[in-house]
Amino acid sequence: EDQVTQSPEALRLQEGESSSLNCSYTVSGLRGLFWYRQDPGKGPEFLFTLYSAGEEKEKERLKATLTKKESFLHITAPKPEDSATYLCAVSVTTDSWGKLQFGAGTQVVVTP
Amino acid sequence: NAGVMQNPRHLVRRRGQEARLRCSPMKGHSHVYWYRQLPEEGLKFMVYLQKENIIDESGMPKERFSAEFPKEGPSILRIQQVVRGDSAAYFCASSTTGANVLTFGAGSRLTVL
């Protein structure tokens, strides 16, 4: 059975304190791995798509990497506005990119 | 571009009533997905629709739940005879053909008393 597991469940950081979030996956055939950000009371917002092991993508203070078994989301020198729940999801079906399997998320709080 | 519009944002129903959740996809998007987020759980895929067609409903509970995306108007997720376990946030997402990125709405939060 396909599984997506995110750790830690929650992370509290001081402003400027860099850290990494983990997403491990066990799937039959990975088409793509996605990172989304979700703020309270809102829908997920797309961050990155990774397709193959060794791939990396960056956006401002965020950097996502992918291996054959897991993905990391690195947050460098976070600011309070980076506080959110970060969701990892995988697409395994060849029929639709939109049928995603999500992990439970990592809730990140960045304090000034 | 108004993005993906969902309404109502909050809905309260008593057990046994019906809930109807509406989703208007982004302009130009013809693919609609519904996801459910239960308290303390991740988002779970429910159904994938294109205009007038259900493409994949493998995540839909077999009873009481139905979805449609008519030729004109929004997509609708309908839950009949709601029970307390249906209390959740229901998210709609849309995409264009061939796109691998979903745009999510803000969600509809259903509370069943």
PDB file of C-alpha atoms in Angstrom:
ATOM      1  CA  GLU A   1       0.000   0.000   0.000  1.00  0.00           C
ATOM      2  CA  ASP A   2       1.278   3.483  -0.884  1.00  0.00           C
ATOM      3  CA  GLN A   3       2.291   5.555   2.129  1.00  0.00           C
ATOM      4  CA  VAL A   4       3.454   9.114   2.715  1.00  0.00           C
ATOM      5  CA  THR A   5       4.840   9.969   6.148  1.00  0.00           C
ATOM      6  CA  GLN A   6       5.922  13.408   7.267  1.00  0.00           C
ATOM      7  CA  SER A   7       8.088  14.263  10.241  1.00  0.00           C
ATOM      8  CA  PRO A   8       8.180  15.931  12.614  1.00  0.00           C
ATOM      9  CA  GLU A   9       4.486  16.591  13.206  1.00  0.00           C
ATOM     10  CA  ALA A  10       5.282  20.034  14.575  1.00  0.00           C
ATOM     11  CA  LEU A  11       8.341  22.258  14.605  1.00  0.00           C
ATOM     12  CA  ARG A  12       8.943  25.429  16.549  1.00  0.00           C
ATOM     13  CA  LEU A  13      11.803  27.619  15.307  1.00  0.00           C
ATOM     14  CA  GLN A  14      13.358  30.894  16.298  1.00  0.00           C
ATOM     15  CA  GLU A  15      13.579  33.431  13.507  1.00  0.00           C
ATOM     16  CA  GLY A  16      16.787  32.717  11.591  1.00  0.00           C
ATOM     17  CA  GLU A  17      17.077  29.124  12.877  1.00  0.00           C
ATOM     18  CA  SER A  18      17.333  26.880   9.801  1.00  0.00           C
ATOM     19  CA  SER A  19      15.792  23.403   9.799  1.00  0.00           C
ATOM     20  CA  SER A  20      14.538  20.600   7.576  1.00  0.00           C
ATOM     21  CA  LEU A  21      11.238  18.783   7.201  1.00  0.00           C
ATOM     22  CA  ASN A  22      11.111  15.168   6.070  1.00  0.00           C
ATOM     23  CA  CYS A  23       8.700  13.349   3.783  1.00  0.00           C
ATOM     24  CA  SER A  24       9.283   9.633   3.342  1.00  0.00           C
ATOM     25  CA  TYR A  25       7.265   7.700   0.810  1.00  0.00           C
ATOM     26  CA  THR A  26       6.600   4.120  -0.130  1.00  0.00           C
ATOM     27  CA  VAL A  27       4.838   4.012  -3.468  1.00  0.00           C
ATOM     28  CA  SER A  28       4.640   1.617  -6.381  1.00  0.00           C
ATOM     29  CA  GLY A  29       5.688   4.113  -9.021  1.00  0.00           C
ATOM     30  CA  LEU A  30       6.381   7.769  -8.327  1.00  0.00           C
ATOM     31  CA  ARG A  31       5.348  10.229 -11.039  1.00  0.00           C
ATOM     32  CA  GLY A  32       5.961  13.315  -8.977  1.00  0.00           C
ATOM     33  CA  LEU A  33       6.354  14.590  -5.435  1.00  0.00           C
ATOM     34  CA  PHE A  34       4.724  17.848  -4.460  1.00  0.00           C
ATOM     35  CA  TRP A  35       5.160  20.306  -1.608  1.00  0.00           C
ATOM     36  CA  TYR A  36       2.297  22.580  -0.623  1.00  0.00           C
ATOM     37  CA  ARG A  37       1.950  25.199   2.089  1.00  0.00           C
ATOM     38  CA  GLN A  38      -1.312  25.582   4.017  1.00  0.00           C
ATOM     39  CA  ASP A  39      -2.172  28.549   6.212  1.00  0.00           C
ATOM     40  CA  PRO A  40      -4.922  28.262   8.853  1.00  0.00           C
ATOM     41  CA  GLY A  41      -8.389  28.483   7.324  1.00  0.00           C
ATOM     42  CA  LYS A  42      -7.064  28.382   3.775  1.00  0.00           C
ATOM     43  CA  GLY A  43      -6.482  25.854   1.037  1.00  0.00           C
ATOM     44  CA  PRO A  44      -3.061  24.423   0.194  1.00  0.00           C
ATOM     45  CA  GLU A  45      -0.803  26.583  -1.953  1.00  0.00           C
ATOM     46  CA  PHE A  46       1.611  24.969  -4.399  1.00  0.00           C
ATOM     47  CA  LEU A  47       5.337  25.270  -3.731  1.00  0.00           C
ATOM     48  CA  PHE A  48       7.326  22.672  -5.699  1.00  0.00           C
ATOM     49  CA  THR A  49       7.165  19.586  -7.890  1.00  0.00           C
ATOM     50  CA  LEU A  50      10.057  17.087  -7.969  1.00  0.00           C
ATOM     51  CA  TYR A  51      10.175  14.253 -10.476  1.00  0.00           C
ATOM     52  CA  SER A  52      13.347  12.229 -10.004  1.00  0.00           C
ATOM     53  CA  ALA A  53      15.985  11.412  -7.410  1.00  0.00           C
ATOM     54  CA  GLY A  54      18.677  14.050  -7.192  1.00  0.00           C
ATOM     55  CA  GLU A  55      16.416  16.872  -8.257  1.00  0.00           C
ATOM     56  CA  GLU A  56      16.401  20.111  -6.242  1.00  0.00           C
ATOM     57  CA  LYS A  57      14.217  23.212  -6.415  1.00  0.00           C
ATOM     58  CA  GLU A  58      14.462  26.526  -4.585  1.00  0.00           C
ATOM     59  CA  LYS A  59      12.169  29.412  -3.861  1.00  0.00           C
ATOM     60  CA  GLU A  60      13.225  32.209  -1.548  1.00  0.00           C
ATOM     61  CA  ARG A  61      14.106  30.584   1.810  1.00  0.00           C
ATOM     62  CA  LEU A  62      12.799  27.149   0.816  1.00  0.00           C
ATOM     63  CA  LYS A  63      14.684  24.348  -0.909  1.00  0.00           C
ATOM     64  CA  ALA A  64      13.211  20.950  -1.751  1.00  0.00           C
ATOM     65  CA  THR A  65      15.254  17.853  -2.514  1.00  0.00           C
ATOM     66  CA  LEU A  66      14.324  14.318  -3.557  1.00  0.00           C
ATOM     67  CA  THR A  67      15.895  10.882  -3.113  1.00  0.00           C
ATOM     68  CA  LYS A  68      14.479   7.483  -4.015  1.00  0.00           C
ATOM     69  CA  LYS A  69      12.800   7.141  -0.644  1.00  0.00           C
ATOM     70  CA  GLU A  70      12.287  10.621   0.773  1.00  0.00           C
ATOM     71  CA  SER A  71      12.144  14.336   0.208  1.00  0.00           C
ATOM     72  CA  PHE A  72      13.371  17.161   2.381  1.00  0.00           C
ATOM     73  CA  LEU A  73      12.125  20.700   2.615  1.00  0.00           C
ATOM     74  CA  HIS A  74      14.876  22.911   3.949  1.00  0.00           C
ATOM     75  CA  ILE A  75      13.936  26.247   5.466  1.00  0.00           C
ATOM     76  CA  THR A  76      16.908  28.613   5.608  1.00  0.00           C
ATOM     77  CA  ALA A  77      16.860  31.539   8.035  1.00  0.00           C
ATOM     78  CA  PRO A  78      13.079  31.383   8.476  1.00  0.00           C
ATOM     79  CA  LYS A  79      10.920  34.401   9.168  1.00  0.00           C
ATOM     80  CA  PRO A  80       7.618  34.508  11.081  1.00  0.00           C
ATOM     81  CA  GLU A  81       5.749  34.642   7.756  1.00  0.00           C
ATOM     82  CA  ASP A  82       7.065  31.141   7.014  1.00  0.00           C
ATOM     83  CA  SER A  83       4.791  29.820   9.769  1.00  0.00           C
ATOM     84  CA  ALA A  84       2.363  27.378   8.148  1.00  0.00           C
ATOM     85  CA  THR A  85       1.630  23.685   7.734  1.00  0.00           C
ATOM     86  CA  TYR A  86       3.784  22.151   5.011  1.00  0.00           C
ATOM     87  CA  LEU A  87       2.222  19.276   3.111  1.00  0.00           C
ATOM     88  CA  CYS A  88       3.963  16.636   1.041  1.00  0.00           C
ATOM     89  CA  ALA A  89       2.031  14.695  -1.604  1.00  0.00           C
ATOM     90  CA  VAL A  90       2.787  12.089  -4.243  1.00  0.00           C
ATOM     91  CA  SER A  91       1.220  11.322  -7.593  1.00  0.00           C
ATOM     92  CA  VAL A  92       1.407   7.694  -8.660  1.00  0.00           C
ATOM     93  CA  THR A  93      -1.355   7.255 -11.200  1.00  0.00           C
ATOM     94  CA  THR A  94      -0.820   7.684 -14.915  1.00  0.00           C
ATOM     95  CA  ASP A  95      -4.418   8.852 -15.378  1.00  0.00           C
ATOM     96  CA  SER A  96      -4.316  12.136 -13.536  1.00  0.00           C
ATOM     97  CA  TRP A  97      -1.779  14.419 -11.944  1.00  0.00           C
ATOM     98  CA  GLY A  98      -4.421  15.706  -9.587  1.00  0.00           C
ATOM     99  CA  LYS A  99      -5.068  12.475  -7.709  1.00  0.00           C
ATOM    100  CA  LEU A 100      -2.584  13.007  -4.912  1.00  0.00           C
ATOM    101  CA  GLN A 101      -1.808  11.124  -1.738  1.00  0.00           C
ATOM    102  CA  PHE A 102      -0.945  13.589   1.012  1.00  0.00           C
ATOM    103  CA  GLY A 103       1.023  13.195   4.195  1.00  0.00           C
ATOM    104  CA  ALA A 104      -0.408  14.535   7.439  1.00  0.00           C
ATOM    105  CA  GLY A 105       1.776  17.642   7.301  1.00  0.00           C
ATOM    106  CA  THR A 106       4.360  19.381   9.465  1.00  0.00           C
ATOM    107  CA  GLN A 107       3.127  22.427  11.371  1.00  0.00           C
ATOM    108  CA  VAL A 108       5.898  25.033  11.504  1.00  0.00           C
ATOM    109  CA  VAL A 109       5.831  27.982  13.900  1.00  0.00           C
ATOM    110  CA  VAL A 110       8.555  30.629  13.579  1.00  0.00           C
ATOM    111  CA  THR A 111       8.836  33.036  16.491  1.00  0.00           C
ATOM    112  CA  PRO A 112      10.527  36.456  16.308  1.00  0.00           C
TER     113      PRO A 112
ATOM    114  CA  ASN B   1      -8.745  35.965 -11.849  1.00  0.00           C
ATOM    115  CA  ALA B   2     -10.771  35.057  -8.794  1.00  0.00           C
ATOM    116  CA  GLY B   3      -9.169  31.659  -8.269  1.00  0.00           C
ATOM    117  CA  VAL B   4     -11.109  28.607  -7.143  1.00  0.00           C
ATOM    118  CA  MET B   5     -14.295  29.714  -5.395  1.00  0.00           C
ATOM    119  CA  GLN B   6     -15.997  27.518  -2.848  1.00  0.00           C
ATOM    120  CA  ASN B   7     -19.232  28.161  -1.032  1.00  0.00           C
ATOM    121  CA  PRO B   8     -20.485  28.094   1.531  1.00  0.00           C
ATOM    122  CA  ARG B   9     -17.323  28.583   3.578  1.00  0.00           C
ATOM    123  CA  HIS B  10     -19.041  27.258   6.668  1.00  0.00           C
ATOM    124  CA  LEU B  11     -22.083  25.000   6.821  1.00  0.00           C
ATOM    125  CA  VAL B  12     -23.870  23.599   9.852  1.00  0.00           C
ATOM    126  CA  ARG B  13     -26.229  20.692   9.447  1.00  0.00           C
ATOM    127  CA  ARG B  14     -28.116  18.431  11.835  1.00  0.00           C
ATOM    128  CA  ARG B  15     -27.804  14.682  11.523  1.00  0.00           C
ATOM    129  CA  GLY B  16     -29.954  13.386   8.681  1.00  0.00           C
ATOM    130  CA  GLN B  17     -29.979  16.620   6.673  1.00  0.00           C
ATOM    131  CA  GLU B  18     -28.357  17.152   3.293  1.00  0.00           C
ATOM    132  CA  ALA B  19     -25.232  19.195   2.614  1.00  0.00           C
ATOM    133  CA  ARG B  20     -24.421  20.739  -0.767  1.00  0.00           C
ATOM    134  CA  LEU B  21     -20.996  22.193  -1.369  1.00  0.00           C
ATOM    135  CA  ARG B  22     -20.247  24.206  -4.491  1.00  0.00           C
ATOM    136  CA  CYS B  23     -17.015  24.806  -6.363  1.00  0.00           C
ATOM    137  CA  SER B  24     -16.315  27.119  -9.282  1.00  0.00           C
ATOM    138  CA  PRO B  25     -12.926  26.284 -10.808  1.00  0.00           C
ATOM    139  CA  MET B  26     -10.447  28.861 -12.012  1.00  0.00           C
ATOM    140  CA  LYS B  27     -11.258  30.383 -15.372  1.00  0.00           C
ATOM    141  CA  GLY B  28      -9.958  28.105 -18.097  1.00  0.00           C
ATOM    142  CA  HIS B  29      -9.684  25.053 -15.822  1.00  0.00           C
ATOM    143  CA  SER B  30     -11.756  22.064 -16.869  1.00  0.00           C
ATOM    144  CA  HIS B  31     -10.582  19.509 -14.286  1.00  0.00           C
ATOM    145  CA  VAL B  32     -12.038  19.510 -10.776  1.00  0.00           C
ATOM    146  CA  TYR B  33     -10.962  17.475  -7.757  1.00  0.00           C
ATOM    147  CA  TRP B  34     -12.578  17.177  -4.341  1.00  0.00           C
ATOM    148  CA  TYR B  35     -10.573  16.391  -1.214  1.00  0.00           C
ATOM    149  CA  ARG B  36     -11.640  15.912   2.392  1.00  0.00           C
ATOM    150  CA  GLN B  37      -9.584  16.892   5.426  1.00  0.00           C
ATOM    151  CA  LEU B  38     -10.735  15.290   8.656  1.00  0.00           C
ATOM    152  CA  PRO B  39      -9.556  16.753  11.968  1.00  0.00           C
ATOM    153  CA  GLU B  40      -5.958  15.721  12.691  1.00  0.00           C
ATOM    154  CA  GLU B  41      -5.708  13.889   9.357  1.00  0.00           C
ATOM    155  CA  GLY B  42      -4.237  14.654   5.971  1.00  0.00           C
ATOM    156  CA  LEU B  43      -6.101  15.532   2.825  1.00  0.00           C
ATOM    157  CA  LYS B  44      -7.805  12.538   1.216  1.00  0.00           C
ATOM    158  CA  PHE B  45      -8.738  12.368  -2.447  1.00  0.00           C
ATOM    159  CA  MET B  46     -12.438  11.859  -3.076  1.00  0.00           C
ATOM    160  CA  VAL B  47     -13.323  12.383  -6.726  1.00  0.00           C
ATOM    161  CA  TYR B  48     -12.046  13.729 -10.041  1.00  0.00           C
ATOM    162  CA  LEU B  49     -14.434  15.250 -12.549  1.00  0.00           C
ATOM    163  CA  GLN B  50     -14.407  16.887 -15.924  1.00  0.00           C
ATOM    164  CA  LYS B  51     -17.392  18.651 -17.472  1.00  0.00           C
ATOM    165  CA  GLU B  52     -20.357  16.221 -17.363  1.00  0.00           C
ATOM    166  CA  ASN B  53     -18.092  13.281 -16.509  1.00  0.00           C
ATOM    167  CA  ILE B  54     -16.894  11.547 -13.368  1.00  0.00           C
ATOM    168  CA  ILE B  55     -13.392  10.347 -14.205  1.00  0.00           C
ATOM    169  CA  ASP B  56     -12.328   8.769 -10.903  1.00  0.00           C
ATOM    170  CA  GLU B  57     -14.513   8.374  -7.811  1.00  0.00           C
ATOM    171  CA  SER B  58     -12.361   5.817  -6.059  1.00  0.00           C
ATOM    172  CA  GLY B  59     -12.116   7.952  -2.915  1.00  0.00           C
ATOM    173  CA  MET B  60     -15.826   8.577  -2.487  1.00  0.00           C
ATOM    174  CA  PRO B  61     -17.709   6.740   0.254  1.00  0.00           C
ATOM    175  CA  LYS B  62     -20.039   4.302  -1.452  1.00  0.00           C
ATOM    176  CA  GLU B  63     -23.191   5.648   0.147  1.00  0.00           C
ATOM    177  CA  ARG B  64     -24.657   9.124   0.692  1.00  0.00           C
ATOM    178  CA  PHE B  65     -21.941  10.981  -1.270  1.00  0.00           C
ATOM    179  CA  SER B  66     -22.235  12.126  -4.873  1.00  0.00           C
ATOM    180  CA  ALA B  67     -20.553  14.690  -7.085  1.00  0.00           C
ATOM    181  CA  GLU B  68     -21.297  16.360 -10.370  1.00  0.00           C
ATOM    182  CA  PHE B  69     -19.754  18.936 -12.692  1.00  0.00           C
ATOM    183  CA  PRO B  70     -22.453  20.019 -15.133  1.00  0.00           C
ATOM    184  CA  LYS B  71     -21.903  21.647 -18.501  1.00  0.00           C
ATOM    185  CA  GLU B  72     -22.958  24.966 -17.000  1.00  0.00           C
ATOM    186  CA  GLY B  73     -22.409  26.036 -13.420  1.00  0.00           C
ATOM    187  CA  PRO B  74     -20.244  24.923 -10.529  1.00  0.00           C
ATOM    188  CA  SER B  75     -19.240  21.469  -9.431  1.00  0.00           C
ATOM    189  CA  ILE B  76     -21.334  20.210  -6.532  1.00  0.00           C
ATOM    190  CA  LEU B  77     -20.462  17.740  -3.800  1.00  0.00           C
ATOM    191  CA  ARG B  78     -23.633  16.410  -2.208  1.00  0.00           C
ATOM    192  CA  ILE B  79     -23.806  14.558   1.080  1.00  0.00           C
ATOM    193  CA  GLN B  80     -27.155  13.047   1.960  1.00  0.00           C
ATOM    194  CA  GLN B  81     -28.293  12.152   5.484  1.00  0.00           C
ATOM    195  CA  VAL B  82     -25.190  13.606   7.104  1.00  0.00           C
ATOM    196  CA  VAL B  83     -23.677  11.998  10.191  1.00  0.00           C
ATOM    197  CA  ARG B  84     -21.256  13.470  12.745  1.00  0.00           C
ATOM    198  CA  GLY B  85     -18.345  11.698  11.071  1.00  0.00           C
ATOM    199  CA  ASP B  86     -18.910  13.824   7.957  1.00  0.00           C
ATOM    200  CA  SER B  87     -17.744  16.908   9.866  1.00  0.00           C
ATOM    201  CA  ALA B  88     -14.620  18.011   8.008  1.00  0.00           C
ATOM    202  CA  ALA B  89     -13.150  20.573   5.673  1.00  0.00           C
ATOM    203  CA  TYR B  90     -13.916  19.848   2.031  1.00  0.00           C
ATOM    204  CA  PHE B  91     -11.510  21.295  -0.498  1.00  0.00           C
ATOM    205  CA  CYS B  92     -11.993  21.692  -4.211  1.00  0.00           C
ATOM    206  CA  ALA B  93      -9.050  22.034  -6.576  1.00  0.00           C
ATOM    207  CA  SER B  94      -8.842  22.652 -10.297  1.00  0.00           C
ATOM    208  CA  SER B  95      -6.308  22.363 -13.090  1.00  0.00           C
ATOM    209  CA  THR B  96      -5.954  22.730 -16.828  1.00  0.00           C
ATOM    210  CA  THR B  97      -5.549  19.759 -19.141  1.00  0.00           C
ATOM    211  CA  GLY B  98      -2.099  18.223 -18.770  1.00  0.00           C
ATOM    212  CA  ALA B  99      -1.121  20.453 -15.880  1.00  0.00           C
ATOM    213  CA  ASN B 100       0.489  18.850 -12.865  1.00  0.00           C
ATOM    214  CA  VAL B 101      -0.304  21.608 -10.397  1.00  0.00           C
ATOM    215  CA  LEU B 102      -3.564  21.951  -8.516  1.00  0.00           C
ATOM    216  CA  THR B 103      -5.041  25.276  -7.437  1.00  0.00           C
ATOM    217  CA  PHE B 104      -7.068  24.821  -4.278  1.00  0.00           C
ATOM    218  CA  GLY B 105     -10.023  26.767  -3.003  1.00  0.00           C
ATOM    219  CA  ALA B 106     -10.260  27.962   0.592  1.00  0.00           C
ATOM    220  CA  GLY B 107     -12.481  25.048   1.545  1.00  0.00           C
ATOM    221  CA  SER B 108     -15.953  24.485   2.946  1.00  0.00           C
ATOM    222  CA  ARG B 109     -16.116  23.543   6.594  1.00  0.00           C
ATOM    223  CA  LEU B 110     -19.022  21.256   7.414  1.00  0.00           C
ATOM    224  CA  THR B 111     -20.143  20.805  10.989  1.00  0.00           C
ATOM    225  CA  VAL B 112     -22.748  18.159  11.751  1.00  0.00           C
ATOM    226  CA  LEU B 113     -24.577  18.595  15.046  1.00  0.00           C
TER     227      LEU B 113
END
